[in-house]
């Protein structure tokens, strides 16, 4: 299911979409009390943890994928824990601040995952959670046009059953966290400009997540046409030697009340 897509992609994620996800780090940082200890759940390859450490926050990190854990270790010097939501190998009520950045949109059981976040938060603690909104992002539109131009097949993509899913919006994420017994105190849509090299983008769309599922469904001839269509599509997106995309996510801040 959705979580399985995170096996064997740590290196390519790190070279592609990690810089996209890291763009929200400034929005996370401004919401943190100075010096607050942070548990980074689903830490990926450690870009957000790096930003947190640079801003003076003690950080603990956890991710279910051993390669992600290894990348975070080498990038930050932290000793991340291997484990995932909903049953994090973290003590009850132990975290002052939990960051779950672009994680709840990738889990198989979002409600159970939200409850797993709450369990590790101390009463009075807060969580900062981000997801991607439901509308297609600009880089998704570019890639979709490339696939169409190349006549690519569109495989069925892994989707959560409707009864497990939640709306990918500020209200939807707030509702998910509220359903787990947390109190949303802010919901917003931070925006930033993602700059990525054409080769970095290519590495991501040919390996990570649903992009990778679609790529793996193509035969060699179609893959060659996709590459040609991609190379022919870049100019409008280039600023110097980087592609630039104006992206937006959903960020919700929620607190755990006293029990
Ligand atoms: C899009 S990446 C985000 C990584 C990081 N937070 C960042 O912003 O770069 C999603 C991460 O969630 C992790 N993940 C997948 N299933 C998870 C689960 N059940 N609990 C915690 N993390 C999970 C993946 O291994 C991956 O590192």
Coordinates of N, CA and C and ligand atoms in Angstrom, one line a residue, residues 3 6 13 17-18 21-22 24 40-48 62-65 68 83-86 88 100-103 105-108 113 132, ligand 1:
X3 N 2.4 3.0 2.2 CA 3.7 3.0 3.0 C 4.7 2.2 2.3
X6 N 7.7 3.5 0.2 CA 8.9 4.2 0.7 C 10.1 3.2 0.9
X13 N 14.9 9.7 -3.3 CA 14.1 10.7 -2.6 C 15.0 11.9 -2.2
X17 N 12.8 14.8 -4.3 CA 11.7 15.4 -3.6 C 12.0 15.9 -2.1
X18 N 13.2 15.4 -1.6 CA 13.5 15.9 -0.3 C 13.7 17.4 -0.2
X21 N 10.1 18.9 0.0 CA 9.5 18.8 1.3 C 10.3 19.8 2.3
X22 N 11.6 19.9 2.1 CA 12.3 20.8 3.0 C 11.9 22.2 2.9
X24 N 9.2 23.6 3.5 CA 8.3 24.0 4.5 C 9.0 24.3 5.8
X40 N 10.9 14.3 15.4 CA 10.7 14.4 13.9 C 10.2 13.0 13.5
X41 N 8.9 12.8 13.3 CA 8.3 11.5 12.9 C 8.3 11.4 11.4
X42 N 8.8 10.3 10.9 CA 8.9 10.2 9.4 C 10.0 11.1 8.9
X43 N 11.1 11.1 9.5 CA 12.2 12.1 9.3 C 12.8 12.0 7.9
X44 N 12.5 10.9 7.1 CA 13.1 10.9 5.8 C 14.6 10.9 5.8
X45 N 15.2 11.7 4.9 CA 16.6 11.7 4.8 C 17.2 12.8 5.6
X46 N 16.4 13.5 6.4 CA 17.0 14.3 7.5 C 17.1 15.8 7.2
X47 N 16.5 16.3 6.1 CA 16.6 17.7 5.8 C 15.9 18.6 6.8
X48 N 14.7 18.2 7.2 CA 14.0 19.0 8.2 C 14.7 18.9 9.6
X62 N 12.7 9.6 14.0 CA 12.2 8.2 13.8 C 11.6 8.1 12.4
X63 N 11.9 6.9 11.8 CA 11.4 6.6 10.4 C 11.4 5.1 10.3
X64 N 10.4 4.6 9.6 CA 10.3 3.1 9.4 C 11.3 2.6 8.5
X65 N 11.8 3.4 7.6 CA 12.7 2.9 6.5 C 14.2 2.9 7.0
X68 N 16.4 5.5 5.1 CA 16.1 6.9 5.5 C 16.8 7.1 6.8
X83 N 11.2 2.9 13.1 CA 9.9 2.6 13.5 C 8.9 3.5 12.9
X84 N 7.6 3.1 12.9 CA 6.6 3.9 12.2 C 5.3 4.0 12.9
X85 N 4.5 5.0 12.4 CA 3.1 5.1 12.9 C 2.3 3.9 12.5
X86 N 1.3 3.4 13.2 CA 0.9 4.1 14.4 C 1.6 3.7 15.7
X88 N 4.7 3.9 17.1 CA 6.1 4.4 17.2 C 6.8 3.7 18.4
X100 N 5.5 16.1 12.0 CA 5.2 15.0 11.1 C 5.0 15.6 9.7
X101 N 6.1 15.8 9.0 CA 6.0 16.6 7.8 C 5.9 15.7 6.6
X102 N 4.8 15.8 5.9 CA 4.6 15.0 4.7 C 4.6 13.5 5.0
X103 N 4.0 13.2 6.1 CA 3.9 11.8 6.6 C 2.5 11.2 6.6
X105 N 0.1 11.9 4.9 CA -0.4 11.7 3.5 C 0.2 10.4 2.9
X106 N 1.0 9.7 3.6 CA 1.6 8.5 3.1 C 1.3 7.3 3.9
X107 N 0.6 7.4 4.9 CA 0.4 6.2 5.8 C -0.9 5.5 5.3
X108 N -0.9 4.2 5.7 CA -2.0 3.3 5.3 C -3.3 3.5 6.2
X113 N -2.7 6.6 12.7 CA -1.4 7.3 12.7 C -1.6 8.6 13.5
X132 N 0.3 17.3 1.5 CA 0.0 18.0 0.2 C -1.5 18.1 0.0
Ligands
LIG1 C1 7.6 12.4 1.8 S1 8.7 11.6 2.9 C2 8.9 13.0 4.1 C3 10.2 12.8 4.9 C4 10.5 14.1 5.7 N1 9.6 14.3 6.8 C5 10.7 15.3 4.9 O1 10.0 16.2 5.1 O2 11.7 15.2 4.1 C6 7.7 10.5 3.8 C7 8.4 9.8 4.9 O3 7.4 9.1 5.7 C8 8.0 7.8 6.1 N2 6.9 6.9 6.5 C9 6.2 6.1 5.7 N3 5.3 5.4 6.4 C10 5.4 5.9 7.7 C11 4.8 5.6 9.0 N4 3.8 4.7 9.0 N5 5.2 6.2 10.1 C12 6.2 7.2 10.0 N6 6.8 7.5 8.8 C13 6.4 6.9 7.7 C14 8.8 7.4 4.9 O4 9.7 6.4 5.2 C15 9.4 8.7 4.4 O5 10.6 8.9 5.0

